[in-house]
Short mmCIF file of C-alpha atoms in Angstrom, two decimals:
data_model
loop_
_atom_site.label_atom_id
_atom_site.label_comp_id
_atom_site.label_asym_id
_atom_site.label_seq_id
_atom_site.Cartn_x
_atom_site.Cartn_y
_atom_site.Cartn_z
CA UNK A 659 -44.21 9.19 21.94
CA UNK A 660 -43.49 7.73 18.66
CA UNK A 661 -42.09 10.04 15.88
CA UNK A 662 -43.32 10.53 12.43
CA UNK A 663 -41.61 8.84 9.49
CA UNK A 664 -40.82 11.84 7.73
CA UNK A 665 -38.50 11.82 4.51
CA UNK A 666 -37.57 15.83 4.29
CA UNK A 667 -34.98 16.24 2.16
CA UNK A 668 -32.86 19.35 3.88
CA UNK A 669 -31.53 22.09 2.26
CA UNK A 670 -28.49 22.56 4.09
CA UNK A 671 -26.24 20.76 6.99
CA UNK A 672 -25.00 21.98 9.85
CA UNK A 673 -22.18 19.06 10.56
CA UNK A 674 -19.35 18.72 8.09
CA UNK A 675 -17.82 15.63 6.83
CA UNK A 676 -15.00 16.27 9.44
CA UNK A 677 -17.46 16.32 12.22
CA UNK A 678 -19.27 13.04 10.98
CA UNK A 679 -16.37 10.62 11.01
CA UNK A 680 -15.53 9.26 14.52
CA UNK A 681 -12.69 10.42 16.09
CA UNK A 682 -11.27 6.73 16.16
CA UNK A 683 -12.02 5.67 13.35
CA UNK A 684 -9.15 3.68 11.38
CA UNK A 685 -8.85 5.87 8.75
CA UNK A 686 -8.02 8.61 10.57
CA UNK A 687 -4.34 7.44 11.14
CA UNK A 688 -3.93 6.48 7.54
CA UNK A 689 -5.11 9.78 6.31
CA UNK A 690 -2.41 11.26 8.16
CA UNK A 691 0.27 9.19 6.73
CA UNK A 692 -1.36 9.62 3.29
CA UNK A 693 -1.09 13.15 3.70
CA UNK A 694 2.22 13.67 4.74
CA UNK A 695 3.30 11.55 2.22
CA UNK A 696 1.61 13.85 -0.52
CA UNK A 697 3.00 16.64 1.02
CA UNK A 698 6.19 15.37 0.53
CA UNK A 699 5.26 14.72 -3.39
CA UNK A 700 3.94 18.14 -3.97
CA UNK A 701 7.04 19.48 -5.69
CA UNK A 702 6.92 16.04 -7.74
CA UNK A 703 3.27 17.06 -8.61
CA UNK A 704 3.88 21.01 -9.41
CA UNK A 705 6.38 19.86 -11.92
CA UNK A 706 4.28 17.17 -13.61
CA UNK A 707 1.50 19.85 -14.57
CA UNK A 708 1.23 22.66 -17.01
CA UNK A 709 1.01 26.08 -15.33
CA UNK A 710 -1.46 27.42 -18.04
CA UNK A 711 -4.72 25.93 -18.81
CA UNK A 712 -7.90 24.45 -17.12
CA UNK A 713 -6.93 23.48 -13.36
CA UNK A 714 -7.00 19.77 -13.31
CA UNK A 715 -8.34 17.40 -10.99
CA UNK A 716 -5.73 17.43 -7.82
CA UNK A 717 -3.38 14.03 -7.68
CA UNK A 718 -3.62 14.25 -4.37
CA UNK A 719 -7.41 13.45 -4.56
CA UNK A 720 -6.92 11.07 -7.00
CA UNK A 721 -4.14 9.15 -4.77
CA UNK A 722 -6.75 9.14 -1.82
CA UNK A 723 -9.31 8.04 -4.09
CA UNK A 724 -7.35 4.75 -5.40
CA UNK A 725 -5.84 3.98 -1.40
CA UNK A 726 -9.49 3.92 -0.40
CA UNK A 727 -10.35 1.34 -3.62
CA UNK A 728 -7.54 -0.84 -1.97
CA UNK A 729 -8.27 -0.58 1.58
CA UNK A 730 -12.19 -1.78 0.82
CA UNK A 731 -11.32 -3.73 -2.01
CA UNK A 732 -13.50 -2.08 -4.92
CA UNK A 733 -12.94 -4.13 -7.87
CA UNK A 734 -12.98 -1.21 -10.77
CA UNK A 735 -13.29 2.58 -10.59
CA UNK A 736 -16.61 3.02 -11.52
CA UNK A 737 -17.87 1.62 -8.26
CA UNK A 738 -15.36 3.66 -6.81
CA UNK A 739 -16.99 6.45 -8.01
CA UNK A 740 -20.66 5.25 -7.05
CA UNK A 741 -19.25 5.16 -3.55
CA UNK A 742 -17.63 8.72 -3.78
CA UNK A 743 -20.96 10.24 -4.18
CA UNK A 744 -23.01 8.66 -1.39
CA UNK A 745 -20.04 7.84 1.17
CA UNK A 746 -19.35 10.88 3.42
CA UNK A 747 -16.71 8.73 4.87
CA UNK A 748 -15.15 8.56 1.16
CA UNK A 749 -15.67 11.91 0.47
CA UNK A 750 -14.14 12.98 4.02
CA UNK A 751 -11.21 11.31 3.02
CA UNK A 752 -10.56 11.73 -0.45
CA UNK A 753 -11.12 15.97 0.50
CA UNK A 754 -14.50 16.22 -1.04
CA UNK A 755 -17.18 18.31 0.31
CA UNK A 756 -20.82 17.15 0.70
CA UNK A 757 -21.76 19.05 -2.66
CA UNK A 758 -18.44 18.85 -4.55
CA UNK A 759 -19.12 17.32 -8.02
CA UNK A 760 -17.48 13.84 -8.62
CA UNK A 761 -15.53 13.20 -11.43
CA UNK A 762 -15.78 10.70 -14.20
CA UNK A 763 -14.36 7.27 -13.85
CA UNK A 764 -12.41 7.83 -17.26
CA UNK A 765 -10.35 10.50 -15.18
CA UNK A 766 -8.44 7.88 -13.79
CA UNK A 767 -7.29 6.11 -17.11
CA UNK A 768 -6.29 9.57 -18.24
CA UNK A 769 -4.77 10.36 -15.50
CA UNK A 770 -2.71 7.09 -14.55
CA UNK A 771 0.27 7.67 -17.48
CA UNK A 772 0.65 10.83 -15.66
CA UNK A 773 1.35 9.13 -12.50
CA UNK A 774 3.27 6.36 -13.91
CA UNK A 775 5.53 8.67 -15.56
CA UNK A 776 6.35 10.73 -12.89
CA UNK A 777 7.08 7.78 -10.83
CA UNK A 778 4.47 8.49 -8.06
CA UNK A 779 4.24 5.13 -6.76
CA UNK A 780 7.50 4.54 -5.93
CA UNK A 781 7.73 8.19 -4.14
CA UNK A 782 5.15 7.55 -2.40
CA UNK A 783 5.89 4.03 -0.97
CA UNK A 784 9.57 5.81 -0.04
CA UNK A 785 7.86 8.28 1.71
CA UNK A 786 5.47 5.69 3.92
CA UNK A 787 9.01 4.10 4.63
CA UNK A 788 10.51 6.89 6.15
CA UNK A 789 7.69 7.35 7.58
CA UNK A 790 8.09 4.04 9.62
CA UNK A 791 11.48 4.64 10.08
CA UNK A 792 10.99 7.95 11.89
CA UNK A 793 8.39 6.22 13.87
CA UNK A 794 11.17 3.31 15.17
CA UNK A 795 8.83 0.55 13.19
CA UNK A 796 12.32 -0.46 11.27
CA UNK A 797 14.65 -3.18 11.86
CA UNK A 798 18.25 -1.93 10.03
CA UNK A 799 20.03 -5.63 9.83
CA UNK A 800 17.62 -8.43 9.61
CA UNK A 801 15.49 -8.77 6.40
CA UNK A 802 13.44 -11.49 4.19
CA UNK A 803 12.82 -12.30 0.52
CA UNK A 804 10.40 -13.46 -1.76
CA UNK A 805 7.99 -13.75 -4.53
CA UNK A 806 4.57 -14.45 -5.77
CA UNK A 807 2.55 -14.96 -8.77
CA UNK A 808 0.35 -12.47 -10.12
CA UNK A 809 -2.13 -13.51 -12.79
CA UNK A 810 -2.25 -11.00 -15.66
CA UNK A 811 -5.27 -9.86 -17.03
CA UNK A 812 -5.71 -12.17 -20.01
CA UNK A 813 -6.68 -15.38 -21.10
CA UNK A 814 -5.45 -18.46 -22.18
CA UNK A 815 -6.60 -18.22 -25.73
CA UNK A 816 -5.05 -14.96 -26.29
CA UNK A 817 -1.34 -16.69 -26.31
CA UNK A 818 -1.27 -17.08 -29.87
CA UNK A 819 1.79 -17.74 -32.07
CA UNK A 820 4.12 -14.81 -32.66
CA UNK A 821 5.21 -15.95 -36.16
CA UNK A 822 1.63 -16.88 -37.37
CA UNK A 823 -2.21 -16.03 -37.39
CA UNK A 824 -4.70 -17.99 -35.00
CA UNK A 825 -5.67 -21.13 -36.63
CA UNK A 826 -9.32 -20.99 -37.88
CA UNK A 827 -12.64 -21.64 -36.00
CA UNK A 828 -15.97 -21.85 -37.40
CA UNK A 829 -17.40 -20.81 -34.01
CA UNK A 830 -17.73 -16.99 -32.72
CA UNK A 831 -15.09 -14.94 -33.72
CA UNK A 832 -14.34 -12.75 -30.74
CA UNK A 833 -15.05 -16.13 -28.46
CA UNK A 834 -13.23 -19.29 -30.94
CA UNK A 835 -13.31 -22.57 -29.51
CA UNK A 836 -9.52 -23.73 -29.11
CA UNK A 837 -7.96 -27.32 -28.31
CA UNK A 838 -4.55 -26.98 -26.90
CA UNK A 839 -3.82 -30.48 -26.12
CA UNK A 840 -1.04 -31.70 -27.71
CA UNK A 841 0.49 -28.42 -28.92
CA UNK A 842 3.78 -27.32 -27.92
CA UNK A 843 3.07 -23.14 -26.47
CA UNK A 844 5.79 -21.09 -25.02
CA UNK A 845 7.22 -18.15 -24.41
CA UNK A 846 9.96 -17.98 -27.15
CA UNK A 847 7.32 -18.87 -29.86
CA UNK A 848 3.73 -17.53 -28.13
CA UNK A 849 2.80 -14.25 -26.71
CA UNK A 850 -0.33 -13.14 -25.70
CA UNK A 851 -2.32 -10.43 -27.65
CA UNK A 852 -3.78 -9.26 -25.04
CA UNK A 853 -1.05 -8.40 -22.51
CA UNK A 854 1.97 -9.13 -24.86
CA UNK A 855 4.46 -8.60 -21.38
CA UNK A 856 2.77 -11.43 -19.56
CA UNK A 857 4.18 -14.70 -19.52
CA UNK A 858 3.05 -18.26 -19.25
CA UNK A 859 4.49 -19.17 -15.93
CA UNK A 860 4.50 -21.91 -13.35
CA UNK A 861 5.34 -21.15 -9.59
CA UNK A 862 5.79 -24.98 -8.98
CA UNK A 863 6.14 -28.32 -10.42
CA UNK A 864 2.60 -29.68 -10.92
CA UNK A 865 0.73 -26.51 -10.77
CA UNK A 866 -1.04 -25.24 -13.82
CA UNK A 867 0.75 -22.62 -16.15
CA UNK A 868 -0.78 -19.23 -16.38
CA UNK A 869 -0.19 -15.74 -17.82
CA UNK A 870 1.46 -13.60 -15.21
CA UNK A 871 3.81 -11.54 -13.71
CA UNK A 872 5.99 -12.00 -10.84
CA UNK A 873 5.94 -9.26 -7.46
CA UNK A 874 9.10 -9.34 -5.37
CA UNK A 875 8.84 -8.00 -1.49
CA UNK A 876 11.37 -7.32 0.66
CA UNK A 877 10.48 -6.96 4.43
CA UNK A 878 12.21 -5.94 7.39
CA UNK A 879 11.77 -9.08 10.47
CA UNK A 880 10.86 -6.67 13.24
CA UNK A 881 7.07 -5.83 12.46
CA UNK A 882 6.99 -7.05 8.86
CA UNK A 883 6.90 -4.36 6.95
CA UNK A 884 7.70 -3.81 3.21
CA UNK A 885 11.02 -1.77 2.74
CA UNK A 886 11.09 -2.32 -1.23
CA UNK A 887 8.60 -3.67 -3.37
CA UNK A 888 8.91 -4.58 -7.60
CA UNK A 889 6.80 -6.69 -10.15
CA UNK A 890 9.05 -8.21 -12.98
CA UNK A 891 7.95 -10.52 -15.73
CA UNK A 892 7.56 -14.18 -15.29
CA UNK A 893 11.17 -16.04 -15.42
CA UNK A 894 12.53 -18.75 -13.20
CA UNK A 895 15.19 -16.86 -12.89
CA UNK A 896 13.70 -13.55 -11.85
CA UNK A 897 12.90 -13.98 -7.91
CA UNK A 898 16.70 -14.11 -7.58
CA UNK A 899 17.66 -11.52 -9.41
CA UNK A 900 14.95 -9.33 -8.33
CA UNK A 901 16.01 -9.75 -4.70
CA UNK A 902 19.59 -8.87 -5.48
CA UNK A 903 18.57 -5.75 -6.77
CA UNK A 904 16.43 -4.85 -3.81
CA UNK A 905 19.20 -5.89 -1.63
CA UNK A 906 21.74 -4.10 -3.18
CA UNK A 907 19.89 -0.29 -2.83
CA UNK A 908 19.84 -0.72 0.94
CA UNK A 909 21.59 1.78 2.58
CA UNK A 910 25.00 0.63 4.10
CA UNK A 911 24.39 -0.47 7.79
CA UNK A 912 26.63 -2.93 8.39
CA UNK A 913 25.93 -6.96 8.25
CA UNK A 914 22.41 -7.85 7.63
CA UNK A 915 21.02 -11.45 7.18
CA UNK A 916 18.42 -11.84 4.97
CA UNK A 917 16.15 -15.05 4.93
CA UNK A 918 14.51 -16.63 1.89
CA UNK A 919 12.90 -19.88 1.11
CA UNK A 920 14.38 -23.03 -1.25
CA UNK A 921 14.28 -21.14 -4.43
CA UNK A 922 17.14 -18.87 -3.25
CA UNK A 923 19.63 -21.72 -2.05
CA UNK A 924 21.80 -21.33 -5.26
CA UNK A 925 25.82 -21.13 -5.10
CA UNK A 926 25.20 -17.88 -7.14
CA UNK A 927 22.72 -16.19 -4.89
CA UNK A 928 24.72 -17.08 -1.82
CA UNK A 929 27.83 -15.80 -3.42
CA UNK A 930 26.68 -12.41 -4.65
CA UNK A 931 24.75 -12.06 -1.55
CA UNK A 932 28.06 -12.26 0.69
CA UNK A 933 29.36 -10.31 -1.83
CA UNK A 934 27.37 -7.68 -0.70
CA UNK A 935 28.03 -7.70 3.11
CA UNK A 936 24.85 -9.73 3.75
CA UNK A 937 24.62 -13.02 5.11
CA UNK A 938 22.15 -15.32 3.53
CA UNK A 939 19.46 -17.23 6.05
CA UNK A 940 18.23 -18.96 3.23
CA UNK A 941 16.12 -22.61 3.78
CA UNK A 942 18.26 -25.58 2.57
CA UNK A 943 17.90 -27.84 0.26
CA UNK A 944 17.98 -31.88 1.66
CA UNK A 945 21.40 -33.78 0.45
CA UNK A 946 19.65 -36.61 -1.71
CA UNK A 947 17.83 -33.98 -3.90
CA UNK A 948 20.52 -30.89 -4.46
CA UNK A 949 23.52 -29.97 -2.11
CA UNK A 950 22.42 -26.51 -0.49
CA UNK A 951 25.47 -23.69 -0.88
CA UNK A 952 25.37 -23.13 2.82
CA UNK A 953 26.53 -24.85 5.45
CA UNK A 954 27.09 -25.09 9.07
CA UNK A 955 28.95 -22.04 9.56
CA UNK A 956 25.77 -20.32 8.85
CA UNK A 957 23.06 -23.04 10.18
CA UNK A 958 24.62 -23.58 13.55
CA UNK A 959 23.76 -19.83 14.84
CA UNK A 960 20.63 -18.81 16.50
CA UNK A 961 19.89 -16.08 14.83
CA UNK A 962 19.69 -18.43 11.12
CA UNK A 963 16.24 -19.84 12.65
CA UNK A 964 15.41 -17.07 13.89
CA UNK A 965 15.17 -16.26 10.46
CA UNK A 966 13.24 -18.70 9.37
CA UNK A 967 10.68 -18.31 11.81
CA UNK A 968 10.23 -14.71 10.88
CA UNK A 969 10.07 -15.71 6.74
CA UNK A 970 6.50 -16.24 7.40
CA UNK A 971 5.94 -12.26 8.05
CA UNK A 972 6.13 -12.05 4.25
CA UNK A 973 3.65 -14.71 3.23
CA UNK A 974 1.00 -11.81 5.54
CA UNK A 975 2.26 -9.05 3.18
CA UNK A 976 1.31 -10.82 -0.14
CA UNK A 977 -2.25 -12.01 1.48
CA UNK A 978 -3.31 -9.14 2.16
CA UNK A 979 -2.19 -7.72 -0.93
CA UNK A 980 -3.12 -10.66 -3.41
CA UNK A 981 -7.00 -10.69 -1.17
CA UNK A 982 -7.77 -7.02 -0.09
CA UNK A 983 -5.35 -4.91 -2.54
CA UNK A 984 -6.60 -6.85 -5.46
CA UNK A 985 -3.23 -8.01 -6.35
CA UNK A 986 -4.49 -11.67 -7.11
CA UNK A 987 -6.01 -11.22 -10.30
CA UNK A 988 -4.54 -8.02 -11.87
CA UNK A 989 -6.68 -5.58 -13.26
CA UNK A 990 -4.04 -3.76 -15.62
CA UNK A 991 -2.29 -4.84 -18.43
CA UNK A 992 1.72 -4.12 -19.32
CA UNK A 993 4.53 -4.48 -17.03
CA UNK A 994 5.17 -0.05 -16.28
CA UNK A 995 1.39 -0.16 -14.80
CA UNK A 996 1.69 -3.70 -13.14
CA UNK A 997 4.90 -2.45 -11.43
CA UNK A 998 3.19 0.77 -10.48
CA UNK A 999 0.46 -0.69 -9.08
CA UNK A 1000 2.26 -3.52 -7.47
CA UNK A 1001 4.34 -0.93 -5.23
CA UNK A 1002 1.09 1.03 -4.78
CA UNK A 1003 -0.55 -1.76 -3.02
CA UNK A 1004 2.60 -2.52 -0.85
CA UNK A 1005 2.28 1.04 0.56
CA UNK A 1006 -1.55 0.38 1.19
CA UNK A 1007 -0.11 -2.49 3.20
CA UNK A 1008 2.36 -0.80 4.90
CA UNK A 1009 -0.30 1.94 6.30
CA UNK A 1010 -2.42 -0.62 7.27
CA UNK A 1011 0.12 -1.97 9.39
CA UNK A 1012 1.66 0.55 10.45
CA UNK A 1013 -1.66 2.29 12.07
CA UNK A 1014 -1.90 -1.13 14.39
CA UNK A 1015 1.46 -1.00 15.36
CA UNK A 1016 1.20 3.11 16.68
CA UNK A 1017 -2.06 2.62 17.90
CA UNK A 1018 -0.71 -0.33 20.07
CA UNK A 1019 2.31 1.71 21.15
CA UNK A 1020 -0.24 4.55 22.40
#
């Protein structure tokens, strides 16, 4: 027999949001990384609040809350908050009941210099790492290196001259019409007045120059995963440098290689690399363009292209990050909140990864 369609609006529910979400559903597994990571931070969090006063909105929620915007890729927090108060699945895992008010989108801007000063982001990617490294997901000894461009939230028109105002335009004045052929812009003598930290930067000869930043990964060659993540500001100098400082806070475990692409065949690299008690896999540069700093020694063994074949695990980390976390086209301005967002994301990624790689093991 054919039922009625009947739109009764129902006082109360018998299932909760617990009972609602399937018991293998994906998120599962990376709410319970999530919240043993936040139960790690909660002394972190006790210590960043008053104890008088109005109780606040709980960081943990808020944490949840801005995973789940880069796990479904929700471009800006107020259609994060559209989706907190018609998703149960968003509201089972942020810790919301079914009738629990949802707060205001501003609470996030208000919030965030909280969280940036307390350094959550980097205590919570730590935590997700030892997380892995409880779990076995770790290699100790073999590593890789790189970095990517990250296009800072302004435009072209805001890199005006420091010493100077904008020259004149007798079209709209929050939209001029500007003709930068033929003038000389950099950094020493432009900044931008929107994002004053960015820089007009070039990943490669040919390519077109934009404002950005630069994020620096460093992943382990066993599964891929993201042991230490940074954002710096644009420099062709900066990929290096970044990576020596990520390679010098490893804990002591011996030799380790670490691979890298062309940018990171410099005498200076290779030398304060060794320096280090690492030995640099790095791709070589051919003879007729530059002589490479290494040599034989180091290109004879197996485990060099070994190396190489297991650089590409870090090109997965920044696509997923640059085309599901958002990373691509940056949606914060200054380099404290780029940075803090930047590591963010990498934790994202390594939950994501890691609930594959223990789901396959079970």
């Amino acid at each position: 027999m054919r039922g009625d369609d009947q739109r009764t609006g129902y006082m109360f529910s018998y299932l909760s949001p617990e009972e609602r979400v399937p018991a293998d559903h994906p998120l599962r597994v990376i709410r319970q990384f999530t919240d043993t990571a936040l139960q790690e931070l909660s002394g972190r969090f006790h210590a960043m609040y008053s104890d008088i006063g109005r109780p606040s909105i709980a960081p943990e929620q808020l944490l949840r809350a801005l995973i789940l915007q880069l796990l479904y890729s929700i471009r800006s927090e107020r259609l994060l908050i559209e989706q907190l108060n018609y998703n149960l699945l968003f509201r089972w895992f942020v810790g919301l009941s079914m009738d629990a008010p949802v707060w205001n989108h501003s609470t996030f801007s208000k919030n965030r210099d909280r969280l940036l000063a307390g350094d959550v982001a980097q205590a919570f990617f730590a935590a997700i790492v030892r997380q892995a490294s409880a779990a076995g997901l770790l290699s100790d000894d073999h590593f890789t290196v790189d970095g990517t461009l990250l296009e800072a939230w302004a435009s072209q028109k805001s890199f005006q001259r420091k010493d100077g105002p904008p020259a004149d335009s007798d079209d709209d004045p929050r939209n001029p019409t500007r003709d930068f052929r033929g003038e000389p812009r950099r950094n020493e003598t432009h900044a931008s007045t929107t994002d004053p930290d960015a820089r007009l930067y070039k990943k490669a000869r040919g390519q077109a120059a934009h404002l950005a930043y630069l994020g620096h990964l460093l992943t382990e060659n066993r599964h891929g995963l993201i042991v230490d993540a940074c954002a710096t500001c644009a420099d062709g100098t900066a990929e290096r440098e970044a990576a020596l400082l990520m390679l010098s806070e490893l804990p002591d475990r011996g030799r380790v290689t670490i691979g890298a692409d062309k940018n990171f065949d410099t005498r200076d690299f290779v030398a304060v690399a060794r320096g280090l008690g690492i030995t640099p896999h790095v791709a070589q540069y051919e003879a007729p363009r530059r002589t490479s700093a290494i040599d034989t020694r180091t290109t004879r063994h197996p485990g060099y292209h070994r190396s190489q074949r297991k650089r590409k695990l870090i090109e997965q980390c920044f696509g997923w990050m640059k085309t599901i976390g958002l990373a691509r086209k940056l949606r914060h301005r200054g380099h404290a909140r780029v940075n803090w967002v930047f590591i963010f994301t990498a934790a994202a990624y390594n939950m994501v990864r890691m609930r594959r790689l223990v789901t396959a093991q079970v």
